[in-house]
Amino acid sequence: MKDAQRPRRDPTRKARILTAAAELISRNGYHTVGMADIGQASGIVGSGIYRHFGSKSAILAEVLEQVMDQLSAAASSIVDEAGDDRSAVSDLVRNHVRVAIHDRRILQVYHREARNLPENDLRRLRRAQRHYIEEWVAAVAPLRPDLADGEVRVLVHAAIGSIQSILFFNSGLPVPQLANLLTNAAHACLGVEAGAEAGAGTEWRDEQGA
């Protein structure tokens, strides 16, 4: 009977910790946020947070690895399933636009705070980032046979940078309008026209503009 009365661990607790950490760190900076702050923001009292993470750097590592893993998995699926390279490029662009708009806080943390990771965690994150870039290069290169490999990579970084230009700038634009502008800007950076189906099948949540 004692086992039946034992309180069950909340399965959402770990996710709440990561969400709270991303919000606090993006707003206040990694070094000013403590474990107690993250615990309080996620509704976890006392040392409960240490049941999931042994340190603040472990929380940061998981926050950043999750977003990079999600981007990489989506990119691999897009490239594998796309009917042609142009469709793959358009889907890669739109997916990154969606993440930049709706997971803005996490990408802010990625750009500002990744350098605070322990060396092994940072190396692992950089490897995942390189894999993500390779997915873009594989889709863009056949559409730009006029360019050398290094030139294609420059344009891929430029396209992703154009999307992420909103991370630290609040345009105030409605989300559908903002998404359309960023999608067009990224395609222009790549010198690739959007696929005919670009924009189809995705309904942007019309939240406050980023």
mmCIF file of C-alpha atoms in Angstrom:
data_model
loop_
_atom_site.group_PDB
_atom_site.id
_atom_site.type_symbol
_atom_site.label_atom_id
_atom_site.label_comp_id
_atom_site.label_asym_id
_atom_site.label_seq_id
_atom_site.Cartn_x
_atom_site.Cartn_y
_atom_site.Cartn_z
ATOM 1 C CA MET A 1 0.000 0.000 0.000
ATOM 2 C CA LYS A 2 2.899 2.336 0.674
ATOM 3 C CA ASP A 3 3.997 2.104 -2.971
ATOM 4 C CA ALA A 4 0.468 2.974 -4.100
ATOM 5 C CA GLN A 5 0.582 6.136 -1.995
ATOM 6 C CA ARG A 6 3.961 7.268 -3.329
ATOM 7 C CA PRO A 7 3.515 10.473 -5.357
ATOM 8 C CA ARG A 8 4.126 10.075 -9.056
ATOM 9 C CA ARG A 9 6.864 12.121 -10.705
ATOM 10 C CA ASP A 10 5.449 14.788 -12.977
ATOM 11 C CA PRO A 11 6.464 13.778 -16.543
ATOM 12 C CA THR A 12 6.348 17.427 -17.658
ATOM 13 C CA ARG A 13 8.770 18.640 -15.003
ATOM 14 C CA LYS A 14 11.932 18.292 -17.084
ATOM 15 C CA ALA A 15 10.356 20.113 -20.018
ATOM 16 C CA ARG A 16 9.230 22.906 -17.691
ATOM 17 C CA ILE A 17 12.779 23.280 -16.400
ATOM 18 C CA LEU A 18 14.175 23.616 -19.927
ATOM 19 C CA THR A 19 11.496 26.097 -20.977
ATOM 20 C CA ALA A 20 12.002 28.220 -17.872
ATOM 21 C CA ALA A 21 15.785 28.125 -18.272
ATOM 22 C CA ALA A 22 15.618 29.272 -21.907
ATOM 23 C CA GLU A 23 13.307 32.139 -20.976
ATOM 24 C CA LEU A 24 15.383 33.317 -18.022
ATOM 25 C CA ILE A 25 18.762 32.971 -19.726
ATOM 26 C CA SER A 26 17.611 34.722 -22.893
ATOM 27 C CA ARG A 27 16.265 37.605 -20.832
ATOM 28 C CA ASN A 28 18.924 37.943 -18.124
ATOM 29 C CA GLY A 29 22.045 36.134 -19.352
ATOM 30 C CA TYR A 30 23.544 32.806 -18.342
ATOM 31 C CA HIS A 31 25.787 34.058 -15.555
ATOM 32 C CA THR A 32 23.075 35.986 -13.715
ATOM 33 C CA VAL A 33 20.590 33.100 -13.595
ATOM 34 C CA GLY A 34 20.934 30.569 -10.790
ATOM 35 C CA MET A 35 19.551 27.081 -10.328
ATOM 36 C CA ALA A 36 17.154 28.418 -7.698
ATOM 37 C CA ASP A 37 15.817 30.965 -10.211
ATOM 38 C CA ILE A 38 15.187 28.221 -12.759
ATOM 39 C CA GLY A 39 13.547 26.024 -10.142
ATOM 40 C CA GLN A 40 11.250 28.797 -9.001
ATOM 41 C CA ALA A 41 10.279 29.756 -12.552
ATOM 42 C CA SER A 42 9.470 26.135 -13.393
ATOM 43 C CA GLY A 43 7.475 25.599 -10.189
ATOM 44 C CA ILE A 44 9.982 23.265 -8.564
ATOM 45 C CA VAL A 45 10.821 23.878 -4.940
ATOM 46 C CA GLY A 46 14.193 23.360 -3.261
ATOM 47 C CA SER A 47 16.593 20.745 -4.570
ATOM 48 C CA GLY A 48 14.028 19.048 -6.828
ATOM 49 C CA ILE A 49 15.702 20.498 -9.901
ATOM 50 C CA TYR A 50 18.851 18.460 -9.146
ATOM 51 C CA ARG A 51 16.903 15.255 -9.648
ATOM 52 C CA HIS A 52 16.922 16.089 -13.352
ATOM 53 C CA PHE A 53 20.072 18.147 -13.869
ATOM 54 C CA GLY A 54 23.295 18.149 -11.907
ATOM 55 C CA SER A 55 24.323 21.660 -12.874
ATOM 56 C CA LYS A 56 23.284 24.796 -14.714
ATOM 57 C CA SER A 57 25.653 23.943 -17.565
ATOM 58 C CA ALA A 58 23.856 20.595 -17.964
ATOM 59 C CA ILE A 59 20.570 22.474 -18.378
ATOM 60 C CA LEU A 60 22.117 24.813 -20.941
ATOM 61 C CA ALA A 61 23.602 21.882 -22.854
ATOM 62 C CA GLU A 62 20.242 20.104 -23.090
ATOM 63 C CA VAL A 63 18.381 23.269 -24.119
ATOM 64 C CA LEU A 64 20.811 23.853 -26.991
ATOM 65 C CA GLU A 65 21.150 20.207 -27.996
ATOM 66 C CA GLN A 66 17.381 19.843 -28.228
ATOM 67 C CA VAL A 67 16.956 22.716 -30.656
ATOM 68 C CA MET A 68 19.926 21.584 -32.762
ATOM 69 C CA ASP A 69 18.686 17.991 -32.791
ATOM 70 C CA GLN A 70 15.219 19.149 -33.859
ATOM 71 C CA LEU A 71 16.641 21.277 -36.676
ATOM 72 C CA SER A 72 18.932 18.480 -37.865
ATOM 73 C CA ALA A 73 16.228 15.807 -37.750
ATOM 74 C CA ALA A 74 13.798 18.020 -39.646
ATOM 75 C CA ALA A 75 16.445 18.890 -42.244
ATOM 76 C CA SER A 76 17.345 15.237 -42.840
ATOM 77 C CA SER A 77 13.684 14.330 -43.243
ATOM 78 C CA ILE A 78 13.065 17.250 -45.617
ATOM 79 C CA VAL A 79 16.020 16.404 -47.860
ATOM 80 C CA ASP A 80 15.169 12.685 -47.899
ATOM 81 C CA GLU A 81 11.480 13.153 -48.671
ATOM 82 C CA ALA A 82 11.486 16.179 -51.006
ATOM 83 C CA GLY A 83 10.502 15.545 -54.603
ATOM 84 C CA ASP A 84 13.338 17.707 -55.930
ATOM 85 C CA ASP A 85 16.122 19.982 -54.713
ATOM 86 C CA ARG A 86 14.125 23.182 -55.129
ATOM 87 C CA SER A 87 11.342 21.836 -52.941
ATOM 88 C CA ALA A 88 13.926 20.715 -50.378
ATOM 89 C CA VAL A 89 15.471 24.186 -50.241
ATOM 90 C CA SER A 90 12.085 25.867 -49.831
ATOM 91 C CA ASP A 91 11.118 23.462 -47.046
ATOM 92 C CA LEU A 92 14.459 23.948 -45.282
ATOM 93 C CA VAL A 93 13.959 27.702 -45.407
ATOM 94 C CA ARG A 94 10.401 27.557 -44.140
ATOM 95 C CA ASN A 95 11.282 25.196 -41.310
ATOM 96 C CA HIS A 96 14.075 27.479 -40.108
ATOM 97 C CA VAL A 97 11.788 30.503 -40.360
ATOM 98 C CA ARG A 98 9.221 28.691 -38.246
ATOM 99 C CA VAL A 99 11.791 27.834 -35.576
ATOM 100 C CA ALA A 100 13.233 31.368 -35.564
ATOM 101 C CA ILE A 101 9.789 32.865 -35.008
ATOM 102 C CA HIS A 102 8.226 30.413 -32.589
ATOM 103 C CA ASP A 103 11.342 29.233 -30.713
ATOM 104 C CA ARG A 104 13.012 32.617 -30.701
ATOM 105 C CA ARG A 105 14.079 32.479 -27.045
ATOM 106 C CA ILE A 106 15.961 29.220 -27.504
ATOM 107 C CA LEU A 107 17.828 30.487 -30.579
ATOM 108 C CA GLN A 108 18.722 33.649 -28.681
ATOM 109 C CA VAL A 109 20.277 31.504 -25.967
ATOM 110 C CA TYR A 110 22.105 29.448 -28.611
ATOM 111 C CA HIS A 111 23.764 32.506 -30.117
ATOM 112 C CA ARG A 112 24.610 34.283 -26.899
ATOM 113 C CA GLU A 113 25.429 31.499 -24.491
ATOM 114 C CA ALA A 114 26.800 28.441 -26.342
ATOM 115 C CA ARG A 115 30.322 29.596 -25.488
ATOM 116 C CA ASN A 116 29.551 28.917 -21.814
ATOM 117 C CA LEU A 117 29.200 25.181 -22.405
ATOM 118 C CA PRO A 118 31.903 22.770 -21.243
ATOM 119 C CA GLU A 119 34.304 21.958 -24.087
ATOM 120 C CA ASN A 120 32.921 18.473 -24.803
ATOM 121 C CA ASP A 121 29.337 19.736 -24.962
ATOM 122 C CA LEU A 122 30.360 22.613 -27.224
ATOM 123 C CA ARG A 123 32.179 20.277 -29.616
ATOM 124 C CA ARG A 124 29.136 18.015 -29.815
ATOM 125 C CA LEU A 125 26.905 21.001 -30.533
ATOM 126 C CA ARG A 126 29.236 22.278 -33.259
ATOM 127 C CA ARG A 127 29.238 18.863 -34.927
ATOM 128 C CA ALA A 128 25.454 18.881 -35.029
ATOM 129 C CA GLN A 129 25.523 22.390 -36.461
ATOM 130 C CA ARG A 130 27.920 21.329 -39.225
ATOM 131 C CA HIS A 131 25.660 18.383 -40.063
ATOM 132 C CA TYR A 132 22.714 20.766 -40.350
ATOM 133 C CA ILE A 133 24.626 23.045 -42.712
ATOM 134 C CA GLU A 134 25.582 20.037 -44.847
ATOM 135 C CA GLU A 135 21.904 19.231 -45.403
ATOM 136 C CA TRP A 136 21.379 22.728 -46.791
ATOM 137 C CA VAL A 137 24.505 22.543 -48.965
ATOM 138 C CA ALA A 138 23.406 19.192 -50.407
ATOM 139 C CA ALA A 139 20.098 20.715 -51.518
ATOM 140 C CA VAL A 140 21.418 24.081 -52.736
ATOM 141 C CA ALA A 141 24.537 22.937 -54.645
ATOM 142 C CA PRO A 142 22.704 21.211 -57.553
ATOM 143 C CA LEU A 143 20.653 24.387 -58.065
ATOM 144 C CA ARG A 144 23.765 26.585 -58.179
ATOM 145 C CA PRO A 145 26.199 24.720 -60.473
ATOM 146 C CA ASP A 146 27.824 28.070 -61.224
ATOM 147 C CA LEU A 147 29.284 28.188 -57.708
ATOM 148 C CA ALA A 148 32.156 26.387 -56.021
ATOM 149 C CA ASP A 149 31.501 24.463 -52.837
ATOM 150 C CA GLY A 150 32.883 27.233 -50.637
ATOM 151 C CA GLU A 151 30.651 29.798 -52.335
ATOM 152 C CA VAL A 152 27.563 27.654 -51.759
ATOM 153 C CA ARG A 153 28.446 27.445 -48.067
ATOM 154 C CA VAL A 154 28.762 31.213 -47.824
ATOM 155 C CA LEU A 155 25.280 31.635 -49.285
ATOM 156 C CA VAL A 156 23.808 29.005 -46.962
ATOM 157 C CA HIS A 157 25.220 30.832 -43.950
ATOM 158 C CA ALA A 158 23.917 34.110 -45.387
ATOM 159 C CA ALA A 159 20.426 32.655 -45.837
ATOM 160 C CA ILE A 160 20.290 31.292 -42.304
ATOM 161 C CA GLY A 161 21.692 34.579 -41.000
ATOM 162 C CA SER A 162 18.992 36.536 -42.796
ATOM 163 C CA ILE A 163 16.321 34.428 -41.094
ATOM 164 C CA GLN A 164 17.946 34.832 -37.701
ATOM 165 C CA SER A 165 18.200 38.597 -38.092
ATOM 166 C CA ILE A 166 14.944 38.798 -36.124
ATOM 167 C CA LEU A 167 16.323 37.143 -33.004
ATOM 168 C CA PHE A 168 17.363 40.393 -31.370
ATOM 169 C CA PHE A 169 15.012 42.753 -33.179
ATOM 170 C CA ASN A 170 11.280 43.121 -32.609
ATOM 171 C CA SER A 171 9.753 44.144 -35.936
ATOM 172 C CA GLY A 172 6.199 44.322 -34.610
ATOM 173 C CA LEU A 173 4.983 42.743 -37.848
ATOM 174 C CA PRO A 174 2.201 40.136 -37.904
ATOM 175 C CA VAL A 175 3.708 36.657 -37.992
ATOM 176 C CA PRO A 176 2.423 35.681 -41.484
ATOM 177 C CA GLN A 177 3.895 38.857 -42.989
ATOM 178 C CA LEU A 178 7.174 38.415 -41.133
ATOM 179 C CA ALA A 179 7.455 34.773 -42.191
ATOM 180 C CA ASN A 180 6.867 35.712 -45.832
ATOM 181 C CA LEU A 181 9.561 38.419 -45.723
ATOM 182 C CA LEU A 182 12.112 36.102 -44.133
ATOM 183 C CA THR A 183 11.316 33.283 -46.548
ATOM 184 C CA ASN A 184 11.821 35.562 -49.541
ATOM 185 C CA ALA A 185 15.028 37.029 -48.069
ATOM 186 C CA ALA A 186 16.559 33.588 -47.518
ATOM 187 C CA HIS A 187 15.734 32.464 -51.061
ATOM 188 C CA ALA A 188 17.249 35.692 -52.401
ATOM 189 C CA CYS A 189 20.462 35.046 -50.456
ATOM 190 C CA LEU A 190 20.697 31.592 -51.991
ATOM 191 C CA GLY A 191 19.853 32.817 -55.483
ATOM 192 C CA VAL A 192 17.201 30.097 -55.666
ATOM 193 C CA GLU A 193 13.570 30.679 -56.554
ATOM 194 C CA ALA A 194 11.041 29.335 -54.088
ATOM 195 C CA GLY A 195 9.432 26.027 -55.014
ATOM 196 C CA ALA A 196 5.924 26.269 -56.415
ATOM 197 C CA GLU A 197 4.478 24.727 -53.245
ATOM 198 C CA ALA A 198 6.392 26.994 -50.857
ATOM 199 C CA GLY A 199 3.917 28.349 -48.344
ATOM 200 C CA ALA A 200 1.326 25.674 -48.985
ATOM 201 C CA GLY A 201 0.179 23.537 -46.120
ATOM 202 C CA THR A 202 1.544 25.746 -43.339
ATOM 203 C CA GLU A 203 -0.649 28.019 -41.273
ATOM 204 C CA TRP A 204 1.370 30.574 -39.350
ATOM 205 C CA ARG A 205 0.093 31.352 -35.878
ATOM 206 C CA ASP A 206 -0.700 35.055 -35.987
ATOM 207 C CA GLU A 207 0.940 35.935 -32.699
ATOM 208 C CA GLN A 208 2.770 39.112 -31.813
ATOM 209 C CA GLY A 209 5.405 39.784 -34.446
ATOM 210 C CA ALA A 210 9.025 39.054 -33.633
#
